[in-house]
Amino acid sequence: MSPTPAPGVVYGAGGGSYEVRLDQGEVVEASLRGRLKQEPRTGESVVVGDHVELARRGNGWVVERVLERASQLVRRGPGGRRAKVAVANVDRVLVVIAAREPDPAPALVDRLLAISEASGFHPVLLVNKVDLPGGPDAATSLVGLYGPIGYPVLPMSAVTGQGMEALTQRIGYGVSALVGPSGTGKSSILNRLHPELGLRTGTLSRKTGKGRHTTVGARLIALECGGVVADTPGFGDVGVWGMNAAEVARCFPEISFREDGCRFRGCAHVREPDCAVRQAVEAGEVAESRYRSYVALRDEAASAEARETRTSLVRRSPLPEEE
Ligand code: GDP
Ligand code: ZN
């Protein structure tokens, strides 16, 4: 029994058990102290990336304390409204898409960028599979679209190794989260960075063109280059959490940057007169695809707000005859 708490970081979680890498280097399994399970916090009380303190309990370890999170990557739970913290204490986000197979869908790319922005990250866009026919052209147009907004765009190939050095330089310290739809090559990139991993990589289903899910649950992976990567599968089909319609603009840098030029404060940039954002779209200074994504995410946030209002009406205290 050691009375001093052992500090560490949660590398994996599943079935009520946590894989914790202690600061001394040892990797141990730990369970949650009963009190921690009941703590009312957003999402789970302990998630991958959390900095924790463990204590010995019999032959095993328990999580005694969770340190305050410096950051968290949040998404909406599947089909639900509840926020889900995917991973905590991430230092940077890399959005992974493919130049080809699957072809990059602007709506999805913009959604992933916006989710990262909503969590407080200014992401890097990794454009994988540039080795495929048409890949370099696709990458060039993505550089043209996202570069001027301020997103670094990194064309690469997990097959030929192109761009891997630039990637290694970016993720050589701290914790990086790779988010993106399945089938874009995240597992292949991780295998290339860290061959011992031997992650299973999926093949594209010919019928749907969509990648199969090949991994479940977030986890951290310590890389040879010194950095740590958060593998967060299933981030392709998520909603924007924690934003009301008015805040969506904040997740589109080229839109929020122009808001001061709008005639009305709180302009939604949809139907208002003298809107600097719509003028910029018409002038070709803001890409139409970006504007469409903005409107779609704004609508989505607005209908989530409306749902929330309905729910709170339903949840009001019961009528006397129901008691
Ligand atoms: P994940 O679902 O994002 O983890 O994607 P995978 O790593 O499983 O890759 C999906 C498919 O794309 C697999 O068949 C990979 O072999 C293939 N793939 C991954 N990276 C590349 C690449 O850079 N070039 C090419 N041509 N294929 C790739
Ligand atoms: Zn406006």
Short mmCIF file of C-alpha atoms in Angstrom, two decimals, residues 85-218:
data_model
loop_
_atom_site.label_atom_id
_atom_site.label_comp_id
_atom_site.label_asym_id
_atom_site.label_seq_id
_atom_site.Cartn_x
_atom_site.Cartn_y
_atom_site.Cartn_z
CA VAL A 85 -16.08 14.37 -24.34
CA ALA A 86 -14.08 12.36 -26.84
CA VAL A 87 -10.65 13.13 -25.44
CA ALA A 88 -9.19 15.54 -22.88
CA ASN A 89 -6.02 17.63 -22.78
CA VAL A 90 -5.36 17.61 -26.48
CA ASP A 91 -2.79 20.18 -27.65
CA ARG A 92 -3.76 20.25 -31.32
CA VAL A 93 -6.27 18.81 -33.77
CA LEU A 94 -5.49 17.42 -37.22
CA VAL A 95 -8.45 16.86 -39.50
CA VAL A 96 -7.68 13.92 -41.80
CA ILE A 97 -9.36 13.69 -45.18
CA ALA A 98 -8.46 11.91 -48.39
CA ALA A 99 -7.62 13.63 -51.67
CA ARG A 100 -9.46 10.74 -53.39
CA GLU A 101 -11.35 7.62 -52.30
CA PRO A 102 -13.39 8.90 -50.63
CA ASP A 103 -13.46 12.23 -52.47
CA PRO A 104 -13.52 15.10 -49.98
CA ALA A 105 -17.07 16.31 -49.34
CA PRO A 106 -16.88 20.05 -48.55
CA ALA A 107 -19.80 19.84 -46.10
CA LEU A 108 -18.04 17.15 -44.09
CA VAL A 109 -14.64 18.87 -44.16
CA ASP A 110 -16.23 22.13 -42.99
CA ARG A 111 -18.12 20.32 -40.25
CA LEU A 112 -14.93 18.73 -38.92
CA LEU A 113 -13.09 22.06 -39.03
CA ALA A 114 -16.02 23.74 -37.26
CA ILE A 115 -16.21 21.08 -34.55
CA SER A 116 -12.50 21.62 -33.88
CA GLU A 117 -13.01 25.39 -33.74
CA ALA A 118 -15.97 24.92 -31.38
CA SER A 119 -13.67 23.01 -29.05
CA GLY A 120 -11.17 25.88 -29.23
CA PHE A 121 -8.72 24.39 -31.74
CA HIS A 122 -7.50 25.90 -34.97
CA PRO A 123 -6.93 22.66 -36.89
CA VAL A 124 -4.44 21.50 -39.48
CA LEU A 125 -5.90 19.78 -42.54
CA LEU A 126 -4.11 16.57 -43.52
CA VAL A 127 -4.90 15.60 -47.09
CA ASN A 128 -3.94 11.94 -47.38
CA LYS A 129 -3.77 9.64 -50.45
CA VAL A 130 -2.26 12.25 -52.79
CA ASP A 131 -0.56 9.30 -54.52
CA LEU A 132 -3.89 8.29 -56.13
CA PRO A 133 -4.71 9.43 -59.69
CA GLY A 134 -6.14 12.93 -59.46
CA GLY A 135 -4.85 13.22 -55.89
CA PRO A 136 -2.38 16.08 -56.46
CA ASP A 137 -5.05 18.16 -58.25
CA ALA A 138 -7.55 17.54 -55.45
CA ALA A 139 -4.91 18.53 -52.88
CA THR A 140 -4.06 21.69 -54.82
CA SER A 141 -7.67 22.83 -54.85
CA LEU A 142 -7.96 22.13 -51.10
CA VAL A 143 -4.83 24.23 -50.51
CA GLY A 144 -6.46 26.99 -52.57
CA LEU A 145 -9.72 26.78 -50.64
CA TYR A 146 -8.51 26.36 -47.04
CA GLY A 147 -5.06 27.95 -47.09
CA PRO A 148 -6.30 31.56 -47.37
CA ILE A 149 -8.69 31.00 -44.44
CA GLY A 150 -5.64 30.24 -42.32
CA TYR A 151 -5.78 26.46 -42.12
CA PRO A 152 -2.43 24.82 -42.79
CA VAL A 153 -2.99 22.14 -45.45
CA LEU A 154 -0.59 19.21 -45.52
CA PRO A 155 -0.77 16.95 -48.60
CA MET A 156 0.56 13.51 -47.79
CA SER A 157 0.49 9.83 -48.52
CA ALA A 158 0.67 7.03 -45.99
CA VAL A 159 1.60 4.74 -48.89
CA THR A 160 4.52 6.61 -50.49
CA GLY A 161 5.54 8.49 -47.33
CA GLN A 162 5.16 11.89 -48.97
CA GLY A 163 4.60 14.58 -46.34
CA MET A 164 5.38 12.26 -43.42
CA GLU A 165 8.38 14.32 -42.34
CA ALA A 166 6.34 17.52 -42.23
CA LEU A 167 3.70 15.67 -40.22
CA THR A 168 6.25 14.29 -37.76
CA GLN A 169 7.56 17.80 -37.17
CA ARG A 170 4.08 19.03 -36.33
CA ILE A 171 3.23 16.25 -33.89
CA GLY A 172 6.62 15.65 -32.30
CA TYR A 173 5.56 17.01 -28.91
CA GLY A 174 2.32 17.16 -26.93
CA VAL A 175 -0.94 15.37 -27.72
CA SER A 176 -2.40 15.53 -31.22
CA ALA A 177 -5.90 14.33 -32.10
CA LEU A 178 -6.48 12.86 -35.54
CA VAL A 179 -10.13 13.28 -36.45
CA GLY A 180 -11.85 12.44 -39.68
CA PRO A 181 -14.18 10.06 -41.44
CA SER A 182 -13.21 6.40 -41.58
CA GLY A 183 -11.52 5.26 -44.75
CA THR A 184 -9.37 8.38 -45.08
CA GLY A 185 -6.28 6.54 -43.83
CA LYS A 186 -5.88 7.45 -40.15
CA SER A 187 -4.86 3.92 -39.18
CA SER A 188 -2.44 3.76 -42.10
CA ILE A 189 -0.85 7.06 -41.04
CA LEU A 190 -0.50 5.83 -37.45
CA ASN A 191 1.04 2.55 -38.65
CA ARG A 192 3.53 4.50 -40.73
CA LEU A 193 4.42 6.74 -37.76
CA HIS A 194 4.67 3.80 -35.40
CA PRO A 195 5.11 0.47 -37.21
CA GLU A 196 4.86 -1.66 -34.05
CA LEU A 197 1.20 -0.65 -33.75
CA GLY A 198 0.12 -2.95 -36.58
CA LEU A 199 -3.35 -1.39 -36.73
CA ARG A 200 -5.80 -3.15 -38.95
CA THR A 201 -6.65 -0.96 -41.93
CA GLY A 202 -9.96 -1.15 -43.70
CA THR A 203 -10.71 -1.40 -47.36
CA LEU A 204 -13.35 0.73 -48.98
CA SER A 205 -16.63 -1.01 -49.48
CA ARG A 206 -17.29 -0.85 -53.22
CA LYS A 207 -21.02 -0.65 -52.75
CA THR A 208 -21.25 2.44 -50.58
CA GLY A 209 -17.85 4.03 -51.08
CA LYS A 210 -17.77 4.43 -47.32
CA GLY A 211 -15.03 3.05 -45.12
CA ARG A 212 -15.74 0.27 -42.68
CA HIS A 213 -15.29 1.03 -39.02
CA THR A 214 -12.06 -0.61 -38.07
CA THR A 215 -11.45 0.80 -34.58
CA VAL A 216 -13.67 1.52 -31.57
CA GLY A 217 -13.18 3.99 -28.72
CA ALA A 218 -10.63 6.75 -28.33
#
